[in-house]
Coordinates of C-alpha atoms and ligand atoms in Angstrom, one line a residue:
X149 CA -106.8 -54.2 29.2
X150 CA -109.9 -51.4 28.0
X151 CA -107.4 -48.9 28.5
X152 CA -104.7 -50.4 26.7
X153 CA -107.1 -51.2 23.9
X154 CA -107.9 -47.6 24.0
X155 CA -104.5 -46.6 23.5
X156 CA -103.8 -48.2 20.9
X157 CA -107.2 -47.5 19.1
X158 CA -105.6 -44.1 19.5
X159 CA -102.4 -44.2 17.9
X160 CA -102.8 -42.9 15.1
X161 CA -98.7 -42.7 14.0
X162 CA -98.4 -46.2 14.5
X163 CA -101.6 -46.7 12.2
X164 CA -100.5 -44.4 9.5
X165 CA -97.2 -46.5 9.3
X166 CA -98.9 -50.0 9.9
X167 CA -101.4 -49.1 7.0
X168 CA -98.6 -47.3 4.8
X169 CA -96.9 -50.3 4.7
X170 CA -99.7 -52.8 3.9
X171 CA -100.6 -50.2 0.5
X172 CA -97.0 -50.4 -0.1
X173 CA -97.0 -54.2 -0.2
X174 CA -100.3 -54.1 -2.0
X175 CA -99.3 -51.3 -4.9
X176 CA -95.7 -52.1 -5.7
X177 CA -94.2 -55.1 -7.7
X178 CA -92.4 -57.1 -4.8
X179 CA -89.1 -58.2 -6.9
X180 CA -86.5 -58.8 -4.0
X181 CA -85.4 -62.2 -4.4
X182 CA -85.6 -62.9 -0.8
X183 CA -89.2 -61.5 -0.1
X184 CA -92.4 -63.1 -0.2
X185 CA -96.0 -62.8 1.2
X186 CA -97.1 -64.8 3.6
X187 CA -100.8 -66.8 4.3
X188 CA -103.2 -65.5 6.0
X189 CA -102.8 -68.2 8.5
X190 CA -99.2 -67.9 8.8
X191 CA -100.2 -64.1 9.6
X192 CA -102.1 -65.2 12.2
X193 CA -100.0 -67.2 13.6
X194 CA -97.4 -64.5 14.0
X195 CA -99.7 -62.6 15.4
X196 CA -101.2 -65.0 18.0
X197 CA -100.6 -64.6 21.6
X198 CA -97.8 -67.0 21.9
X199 CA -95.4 -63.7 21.4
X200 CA -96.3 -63.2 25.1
X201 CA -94.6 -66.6 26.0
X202 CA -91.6 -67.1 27.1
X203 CA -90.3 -71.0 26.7
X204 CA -86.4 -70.9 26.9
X205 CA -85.2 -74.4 26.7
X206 CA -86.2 -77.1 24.2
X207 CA -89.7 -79.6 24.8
X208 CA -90.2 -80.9 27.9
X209 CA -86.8 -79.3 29.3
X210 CA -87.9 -75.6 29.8
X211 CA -86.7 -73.0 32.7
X212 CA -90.7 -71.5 32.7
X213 CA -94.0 -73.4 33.7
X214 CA -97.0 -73.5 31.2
X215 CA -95.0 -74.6 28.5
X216 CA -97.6 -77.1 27.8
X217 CA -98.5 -75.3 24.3
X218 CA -95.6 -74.1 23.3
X219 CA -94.1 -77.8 23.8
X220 CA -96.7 -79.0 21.3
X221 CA -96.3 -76.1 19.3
X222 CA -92.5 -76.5 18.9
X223 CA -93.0 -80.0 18.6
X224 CA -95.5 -79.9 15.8
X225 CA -93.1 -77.4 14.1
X226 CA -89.4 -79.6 14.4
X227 CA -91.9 -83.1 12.8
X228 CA -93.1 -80.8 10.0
X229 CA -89.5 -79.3 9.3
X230 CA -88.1 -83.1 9.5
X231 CA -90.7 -84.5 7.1
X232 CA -90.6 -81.5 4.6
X233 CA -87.0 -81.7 4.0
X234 CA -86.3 -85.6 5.2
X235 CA -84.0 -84.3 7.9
X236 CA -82.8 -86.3 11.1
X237 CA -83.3 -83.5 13.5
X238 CA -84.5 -79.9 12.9
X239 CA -84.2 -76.7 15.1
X240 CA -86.7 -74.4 14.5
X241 CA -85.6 -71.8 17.1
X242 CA -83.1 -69.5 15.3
X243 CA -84.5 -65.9 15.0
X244 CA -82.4 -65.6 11.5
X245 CA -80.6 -67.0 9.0
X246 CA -77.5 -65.3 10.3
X247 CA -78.3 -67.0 14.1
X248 CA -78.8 -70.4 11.9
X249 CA -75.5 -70.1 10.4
X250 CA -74.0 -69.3 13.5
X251 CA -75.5 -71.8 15.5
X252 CA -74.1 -74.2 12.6
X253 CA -70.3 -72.4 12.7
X254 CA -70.0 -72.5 16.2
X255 CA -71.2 -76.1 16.7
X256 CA -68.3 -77.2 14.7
X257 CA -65.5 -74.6 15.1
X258 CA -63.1 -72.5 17.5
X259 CA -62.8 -69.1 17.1
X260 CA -59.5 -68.8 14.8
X261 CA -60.4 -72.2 12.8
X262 CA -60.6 -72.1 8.8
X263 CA -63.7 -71.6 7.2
X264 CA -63.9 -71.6 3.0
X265 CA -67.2 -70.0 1.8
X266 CA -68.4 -67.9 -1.4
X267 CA -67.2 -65.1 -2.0
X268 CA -69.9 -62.3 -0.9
X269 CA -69.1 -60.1 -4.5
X270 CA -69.5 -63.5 -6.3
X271 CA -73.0 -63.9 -4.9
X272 CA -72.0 -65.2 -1.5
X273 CA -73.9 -64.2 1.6
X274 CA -72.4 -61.9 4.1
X275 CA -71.9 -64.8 6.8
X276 CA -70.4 -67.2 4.9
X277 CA -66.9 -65.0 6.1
X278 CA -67.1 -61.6 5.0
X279 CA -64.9 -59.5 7.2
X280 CA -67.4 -57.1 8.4
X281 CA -69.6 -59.8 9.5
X282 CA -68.8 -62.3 12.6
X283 CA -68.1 -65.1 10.1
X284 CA -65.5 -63.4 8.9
X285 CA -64.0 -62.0 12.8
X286 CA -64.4 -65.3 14.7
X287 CA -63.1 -67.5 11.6
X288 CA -60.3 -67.5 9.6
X289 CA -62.2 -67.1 6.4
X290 CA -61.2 -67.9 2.7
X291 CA -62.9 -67.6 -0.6
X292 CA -64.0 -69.5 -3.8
X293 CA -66.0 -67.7 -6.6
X294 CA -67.1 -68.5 -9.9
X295 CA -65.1 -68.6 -13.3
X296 CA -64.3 -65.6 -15.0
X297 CA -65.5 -67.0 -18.4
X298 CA -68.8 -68.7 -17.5
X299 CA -69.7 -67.1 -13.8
X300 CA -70.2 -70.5 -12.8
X301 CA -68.6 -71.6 -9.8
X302 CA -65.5 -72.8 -10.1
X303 CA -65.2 -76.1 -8.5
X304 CA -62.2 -77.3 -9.4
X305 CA -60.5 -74.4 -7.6
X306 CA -63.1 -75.0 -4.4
X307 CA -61.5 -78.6 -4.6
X308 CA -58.3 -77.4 -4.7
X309 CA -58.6 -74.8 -1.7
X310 CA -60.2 -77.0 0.0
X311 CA -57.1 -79.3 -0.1
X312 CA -54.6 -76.8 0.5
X313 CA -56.5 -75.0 3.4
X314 CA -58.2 -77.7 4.9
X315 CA -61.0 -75.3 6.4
X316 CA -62.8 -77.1 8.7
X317 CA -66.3 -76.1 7.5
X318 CA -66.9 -75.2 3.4
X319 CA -70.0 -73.4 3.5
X320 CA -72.3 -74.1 0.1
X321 CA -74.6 -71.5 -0.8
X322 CA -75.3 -67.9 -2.2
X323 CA -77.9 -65.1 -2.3
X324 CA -77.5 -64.1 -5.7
X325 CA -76.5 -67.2 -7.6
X326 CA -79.0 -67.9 -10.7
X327 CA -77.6 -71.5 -11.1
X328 CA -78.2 -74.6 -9.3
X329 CA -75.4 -75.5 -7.3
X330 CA -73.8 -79.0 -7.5
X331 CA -74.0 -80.2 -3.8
X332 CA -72.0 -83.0 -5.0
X333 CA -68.9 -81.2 -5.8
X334 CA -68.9 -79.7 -2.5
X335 CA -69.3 -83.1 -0.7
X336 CA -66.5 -84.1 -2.5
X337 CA -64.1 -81.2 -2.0
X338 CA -65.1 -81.5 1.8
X339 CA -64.1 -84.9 2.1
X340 CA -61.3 -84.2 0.3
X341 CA -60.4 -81.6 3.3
X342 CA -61.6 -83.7 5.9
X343 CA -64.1 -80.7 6.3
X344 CA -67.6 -80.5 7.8
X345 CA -70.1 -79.3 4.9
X346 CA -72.6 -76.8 6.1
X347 CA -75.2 -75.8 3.4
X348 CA -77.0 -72.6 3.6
X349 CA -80.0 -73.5 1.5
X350 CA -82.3 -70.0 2.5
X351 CA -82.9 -69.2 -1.6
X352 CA -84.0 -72.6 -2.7
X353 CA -85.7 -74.1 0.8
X354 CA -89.0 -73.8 -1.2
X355 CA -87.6 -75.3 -4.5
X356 CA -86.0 -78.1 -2.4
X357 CA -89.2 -79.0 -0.5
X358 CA -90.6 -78.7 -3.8
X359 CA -88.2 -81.5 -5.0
X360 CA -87.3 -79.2 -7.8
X361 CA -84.1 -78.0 -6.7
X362 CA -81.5 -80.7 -5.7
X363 CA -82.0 -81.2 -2.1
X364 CA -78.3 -80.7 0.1
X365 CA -79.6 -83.0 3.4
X366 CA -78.0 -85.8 1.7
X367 CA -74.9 -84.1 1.2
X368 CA -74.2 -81.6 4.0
X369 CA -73.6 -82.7 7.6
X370 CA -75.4 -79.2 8.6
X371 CA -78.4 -77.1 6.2
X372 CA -79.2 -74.0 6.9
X373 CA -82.0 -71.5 6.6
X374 CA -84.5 -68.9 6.4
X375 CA -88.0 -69.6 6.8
X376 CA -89.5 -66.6 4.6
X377 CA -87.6 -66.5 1.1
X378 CA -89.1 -69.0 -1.3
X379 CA -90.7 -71.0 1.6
X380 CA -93.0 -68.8 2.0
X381 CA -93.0 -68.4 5.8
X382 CA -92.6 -65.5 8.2
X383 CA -89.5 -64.4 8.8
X384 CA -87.1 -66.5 10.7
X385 CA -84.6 -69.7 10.8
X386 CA -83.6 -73.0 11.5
X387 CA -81.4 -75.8 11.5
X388 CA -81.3 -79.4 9.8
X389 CA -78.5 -81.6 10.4
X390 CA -77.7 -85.6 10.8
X391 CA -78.0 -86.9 14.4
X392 CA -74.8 -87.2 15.9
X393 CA -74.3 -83.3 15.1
X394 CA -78.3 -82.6 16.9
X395 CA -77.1 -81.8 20.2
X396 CA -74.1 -79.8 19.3
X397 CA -76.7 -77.6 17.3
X398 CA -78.9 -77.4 20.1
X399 CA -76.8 -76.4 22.4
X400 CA -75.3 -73.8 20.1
X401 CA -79.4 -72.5 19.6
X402 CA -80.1 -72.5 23.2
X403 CA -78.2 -71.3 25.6
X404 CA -75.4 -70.7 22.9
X405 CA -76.7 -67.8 21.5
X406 CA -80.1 -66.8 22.2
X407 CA -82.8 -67.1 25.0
X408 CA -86.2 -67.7 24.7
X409 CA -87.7 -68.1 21.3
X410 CA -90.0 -66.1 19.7
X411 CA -92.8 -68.9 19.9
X412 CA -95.5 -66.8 17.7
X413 CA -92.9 -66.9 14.8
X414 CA -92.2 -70.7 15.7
X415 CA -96.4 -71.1 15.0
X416 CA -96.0 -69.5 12.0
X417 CA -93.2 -71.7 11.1
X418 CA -95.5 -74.7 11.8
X419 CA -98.5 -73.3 9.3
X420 CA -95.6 -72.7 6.8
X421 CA -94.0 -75.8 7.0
X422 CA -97.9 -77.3 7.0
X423 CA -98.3 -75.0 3.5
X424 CA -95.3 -76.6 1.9
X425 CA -96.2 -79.9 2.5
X426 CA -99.4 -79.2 0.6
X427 CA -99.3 -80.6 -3.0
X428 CA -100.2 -77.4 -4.1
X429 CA -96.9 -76.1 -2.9
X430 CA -95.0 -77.9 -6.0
X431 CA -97.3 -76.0 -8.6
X432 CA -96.2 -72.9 -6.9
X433 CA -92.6 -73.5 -7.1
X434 CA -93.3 -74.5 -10.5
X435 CA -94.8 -71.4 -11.4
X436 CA -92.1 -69.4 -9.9
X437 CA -89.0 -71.1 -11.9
X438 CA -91.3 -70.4 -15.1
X439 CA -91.9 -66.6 -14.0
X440 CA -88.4 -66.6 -13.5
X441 CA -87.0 -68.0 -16.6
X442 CA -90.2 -66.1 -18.6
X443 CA -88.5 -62.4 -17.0
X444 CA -85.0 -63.2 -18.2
X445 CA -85.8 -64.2 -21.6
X446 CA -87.5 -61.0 -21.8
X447 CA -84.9 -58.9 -20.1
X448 CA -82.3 -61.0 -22.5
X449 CA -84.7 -59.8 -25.6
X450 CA -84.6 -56.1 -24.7
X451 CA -80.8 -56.8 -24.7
X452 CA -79.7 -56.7 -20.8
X453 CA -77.0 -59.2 -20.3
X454 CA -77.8 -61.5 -17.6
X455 CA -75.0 -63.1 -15.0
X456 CA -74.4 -66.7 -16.5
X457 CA -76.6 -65.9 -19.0
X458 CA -80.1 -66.6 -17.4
X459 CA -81.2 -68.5 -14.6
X460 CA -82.4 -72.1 -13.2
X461 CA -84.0 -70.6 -10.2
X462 CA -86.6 -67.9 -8.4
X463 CA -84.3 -64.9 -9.4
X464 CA -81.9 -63.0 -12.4
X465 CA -79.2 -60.8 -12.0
X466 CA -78.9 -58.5 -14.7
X467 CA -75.6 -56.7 -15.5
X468 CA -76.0 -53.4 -16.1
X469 CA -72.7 -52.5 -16.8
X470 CA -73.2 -51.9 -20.8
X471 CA -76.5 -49.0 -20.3
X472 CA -73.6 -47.5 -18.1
X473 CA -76.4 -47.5 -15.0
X474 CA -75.1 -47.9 -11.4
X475 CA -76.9 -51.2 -9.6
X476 CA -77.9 -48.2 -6.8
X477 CA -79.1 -45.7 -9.9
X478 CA -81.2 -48.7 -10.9
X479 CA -82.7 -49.6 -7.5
X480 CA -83.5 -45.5 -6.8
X481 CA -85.3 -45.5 -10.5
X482 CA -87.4 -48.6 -9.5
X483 CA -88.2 -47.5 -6.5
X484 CA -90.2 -44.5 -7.7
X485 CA -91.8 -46.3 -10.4
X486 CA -93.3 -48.9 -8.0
X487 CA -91.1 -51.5 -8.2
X488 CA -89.3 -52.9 -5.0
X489 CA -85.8 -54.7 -6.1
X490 CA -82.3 -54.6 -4.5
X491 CA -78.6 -53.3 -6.5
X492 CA -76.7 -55.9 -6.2
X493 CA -73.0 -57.1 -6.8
X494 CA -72.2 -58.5 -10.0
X495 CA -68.7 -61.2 -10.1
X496 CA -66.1 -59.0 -10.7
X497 CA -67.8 -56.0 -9.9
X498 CA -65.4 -52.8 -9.7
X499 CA -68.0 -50.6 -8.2
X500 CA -68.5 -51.1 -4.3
X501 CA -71.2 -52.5 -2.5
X502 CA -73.2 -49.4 -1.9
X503 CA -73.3 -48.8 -5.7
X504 CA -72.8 -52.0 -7.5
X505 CA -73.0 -52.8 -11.0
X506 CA -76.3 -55.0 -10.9
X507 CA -79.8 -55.6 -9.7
X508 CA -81.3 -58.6 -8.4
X509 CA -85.0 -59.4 -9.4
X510 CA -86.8 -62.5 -8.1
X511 CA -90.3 -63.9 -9.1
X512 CA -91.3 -65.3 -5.5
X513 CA -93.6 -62.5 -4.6
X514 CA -95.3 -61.6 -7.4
X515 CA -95.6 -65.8 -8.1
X516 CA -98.1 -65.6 -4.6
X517 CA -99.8 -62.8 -5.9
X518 CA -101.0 -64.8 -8.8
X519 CA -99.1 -63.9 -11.4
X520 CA -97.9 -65.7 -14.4
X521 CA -95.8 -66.0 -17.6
X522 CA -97.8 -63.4 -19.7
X523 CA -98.1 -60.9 -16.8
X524 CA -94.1 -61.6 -16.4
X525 CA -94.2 -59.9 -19.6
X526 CA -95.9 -56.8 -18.2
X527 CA -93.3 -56.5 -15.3
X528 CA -90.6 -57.0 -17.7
X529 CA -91.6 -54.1 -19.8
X530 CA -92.0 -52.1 -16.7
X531 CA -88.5 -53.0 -15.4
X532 CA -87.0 -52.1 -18.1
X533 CA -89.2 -48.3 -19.0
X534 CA -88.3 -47.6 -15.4
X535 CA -84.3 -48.5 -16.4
X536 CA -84.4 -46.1 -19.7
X537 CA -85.9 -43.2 -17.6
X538 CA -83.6 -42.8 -14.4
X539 CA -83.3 -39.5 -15.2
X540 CA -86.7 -38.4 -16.1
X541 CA -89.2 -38.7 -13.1
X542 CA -92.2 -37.5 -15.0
X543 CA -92.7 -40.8 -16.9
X544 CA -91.4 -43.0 -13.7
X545 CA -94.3 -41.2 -12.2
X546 CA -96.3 -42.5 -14.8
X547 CA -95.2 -45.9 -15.0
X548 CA -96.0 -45.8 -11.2
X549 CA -99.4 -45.1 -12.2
X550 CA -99.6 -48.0 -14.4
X551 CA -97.9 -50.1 -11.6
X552 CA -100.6 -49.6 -9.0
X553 CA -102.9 -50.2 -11.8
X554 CA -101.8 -53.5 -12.3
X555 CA -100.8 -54.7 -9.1
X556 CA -104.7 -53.7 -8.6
X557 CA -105.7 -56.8 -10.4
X558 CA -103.8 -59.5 -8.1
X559 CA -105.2 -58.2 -4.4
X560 CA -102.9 -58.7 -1.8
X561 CA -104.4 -59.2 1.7
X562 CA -108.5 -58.0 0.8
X563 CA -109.6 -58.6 4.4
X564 CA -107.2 -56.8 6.0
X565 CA -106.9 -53.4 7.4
X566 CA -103.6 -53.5 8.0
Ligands
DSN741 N1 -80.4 -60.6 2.8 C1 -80.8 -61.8 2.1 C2 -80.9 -61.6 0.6 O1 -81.5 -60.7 0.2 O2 -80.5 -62.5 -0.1 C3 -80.0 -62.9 2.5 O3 -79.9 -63.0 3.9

C-alpha cells in the first residue's frame, strides 16, 4: 500500500489533468442541459471503496461472498429510488442511460420487432432507434416528430403510426425538447397499438421527483433514466417499472447485459436519491425552471428565436439559423469564452449532426452553483457577446476574463484539491 501511495503521490500527469479539470468546472459556465454538479457526499460516495467490490447478482442472490454491504447498499438505493418516484420496483444497476434503455427494449422485444420513438433531429435521443445506435440495428425502428408549424410534437400523427405500425414498444422522451410532454397522449396511442410504453424520463427525473414535471410511472409500463442530469447524481442509470414486468428487467440488467455493478456509483445513487427526497430539493427544481425561463426571455429580447418559442423546462434551444451561425461555430465560440454548451439539432435542421443549426443551453448547473434570475441575466449577456464575436478571439478572450470573474463568486467544490 506505501508504495502504491507513493506512486500515485508521484504522478504528476494524472494530477495536472485531475486538477485541470476541477478549474475547468470551477471557471466556466456549465450550460449543457444534461450536466450537473454533484454533493460533496455523492462525491464521496463515488469515491468510497465499494469500487473495489465486485457483487454480480441482485441482494441476497450474489455469485461473490462479502456482499453483506453492498446488499444493504443496493438495498437502501432500489427503497429510495421506489419512494422518490412511487415506483413498484426499481433497478439501480444500469451503468447508463443507454444500458437502461436497453435493458427496457430487450425485456419486451425480439431483435427485428417494431419500435416507434422520436425522431433523434426532432430532439429524440440517439437510442430511442437511430440507425447508428443498437436501437435502431436490433429493432425495426420508426419515427414521430413534432409539427412543422408549432415544433410541438405531433400527436395525432404518433396516434396514428402507432395504429398502422403497431410497434411493440413507443418510446416517450427527448433530450432536447423544451416542452412538457403529454404522457397521456402516449398512453393512449400505445393502447391504441396494443404497445408496451417505455418512458425515458433522464431530462426531467429531477423535475418529476420534484412533482413539477408530470410524472410518466403512472403512464408507462417501463421509465427510464440517468441518474446525473437534473437529479443531480453521479453518473449512471436505472430502471422503474410495474411489477409483473420487475423480473423481466432484471434479468435483462443482470446477466442480460452487464456483470457486476459498479457499487461505489450505486452509493452515490443512494445519497442522490437521499438529496432528492430532501424538501429542499423542490426549491431547487424550482429555481431551475425560473433560471430557465429567465435565459430565454432574455435570449428572445436580444432577438434569437427559440424552438417552440421558449421553454417549460431546465433547458432552450435557440435557432440560430437567422445570425447565419452554424450550431458547431456557436459551440467553438463558447467554448473559448468560458462557456461549456453543446450544438445541437434544430427540427428540420438541413445542416448535419456534426454542424447543426442550434445550441442547447440548460440552467441545471449553474442552478447548483447558486445562481439565480438576475445572474441569468449576466450569462445571457455573455451567451450572446460570445455569439456576435465568433470571429474575433480578442474580445472572446476577454469575455473569458469576465467569465472566470464571475463564476469566482459562486465557488464550486472550496475544499477540494481536486
Ligand atoms: N447525451 C445526453 C444529452 O446530452 O442529452 C443524453 O444522453
Amino acid at each position: 500500500m506505501s508504495s502504491s501511495k507513493r506512486d500515485y503521490h508521484a504522478d504528476n500527469q494524472l494530477e495536472a489533468i485531475l486538477a485541470g479539470e476541477l478549474g475547468r468546472q470551477r471557471d466556466n459556465l456549465e450550460m449543457i442541459a444534461s450536466e450537473n454538479f454533484v454533493s460533496e457526499r455523492v462525491l464521496r460516495a463515488a469515491a468510497s471503496v465499494f469500487t473495489n467490490k465486485y457483487a454480480e447478482g441482485y441482494p441476497d442472490r450474489r455469485y461473490y461472498g462479502g456482499c453483506e454491504f453492498a446488499d444493504r447498499l443496493e438495498s437502501l438505493a432500489v427503497a429510495r429510488a421506489r419512494k422518490l418516484f412511487g415506483a413498484e420496483h426499481a433497478n439501480v444497476q444500469p451503468h447508463c442511460g443507454s444500458s437502461a434503455n436497453m435493458a427496457a427494449f430487450f425485456a419486451v422485444m425480439k431483435p427485428g420487432d417494431p419500435l416507434l420513438g422520436m425522431d433523434m433531429s426532432h430532439g429524440g435521443h440517439l437510442t430511442h432507434g437511430a440507425p447508428v445506435s443498437f436501437s435502431g440495428k436490433v429493432f425495426k425502428a420508426y419515427f414521430y416528430g413534432v409539427r412543422r408549424d408549432t415544433e410541438i410534437i405531433d400527436y395525432d400523427e404518433l396516434t396514428r403510426l402507432a395504429e398502422e405500425i403497431r410497434p411493440k414498444v413507443i418510446v416517450a422522451g427527448a433530450s432536447s425538447y423544451p416542452r412538457i410532454i403529454d404522457f397521456e397522449r402516449f398512453r393512449e396511442a400505445a393502447d391504441r397499438a396494443g404497445a408496451v410504453l417505455i418512458v425515458d424520463m433522464a431530462h426531467y427525473a429531477g423535475m418529476v421527483a420534484a412533482g413539477l414535471y408530470p410524472s410518466p410511472v403512472p403512464h408507462a409500463e417501463i421509465v427510464t433514466s440517468t441518474t446525473h442530469k437534473t437529479l443531480r447524481g453521479p453518473r449512471g442509470g436505472f430502471v422503474l417499472c410495474r411489477r409483473t414486468f420487475a423480473k423481466a428487467i432484471d434479468d435483462e440488467v443482470f446477466p442480460g447485459l452487464q456483470g457486476g455493478p459498479l457499487m461505489h456509483i450505486i452509493a452515490a445513487k443512494a445519497a442522490a436519491l437521499a438529496e432528492a427526497l430532501e424538501p429542499d430539493f423542490i426549491d431547487y427544481q424550482r429555481q431551475i425552471l425560473r433560471n430557465a425561463a429567465r435565459l430565454a426571455t432574455r435570449l428572445v429580447d436580444a432577438g434569437y428565436r427559440l424552438v417552440t418559442g421558449g421553454t417549460d423546462i431546465h433547458l432552450v434551444l435557440i435557432d440560430l439559423r437567422s445570425k447565419n451561425i452554424t450550431g458547431q461555430q456557436a459551440e467553438a465560440a463558447l467554448d473559448k469564452a468560458g462557456i461549456t454548451a453543446n450544438k445541437n439539432s434544430i427540427p428540420f435542421d438541413r445542416e448535419r449532426y456534426t454542424v447543426t443549426s442550434g445550441l442547447r443551453l440548460g440552467t441545471a448547473a449553474l442552478t447548483t452553483r447558486g445562481l439565480g434570475e438576475c445572474d441569468m441575466d449576466e450569462v445571457a449577456d455573455f451567451v450572446t457577446t460570445a455569439l456576435q464575436s465568433i470571429d474575433d478571439d480578442t474580445r472572446l478572450r476577454r469575455i473569458r476574463e469576465q467569465v472566470t470573474a464571475f463564476c469566482r463568486k459562486f465557488p464550486l467544490y472550496p475544499g477540494l484539491d481536486f
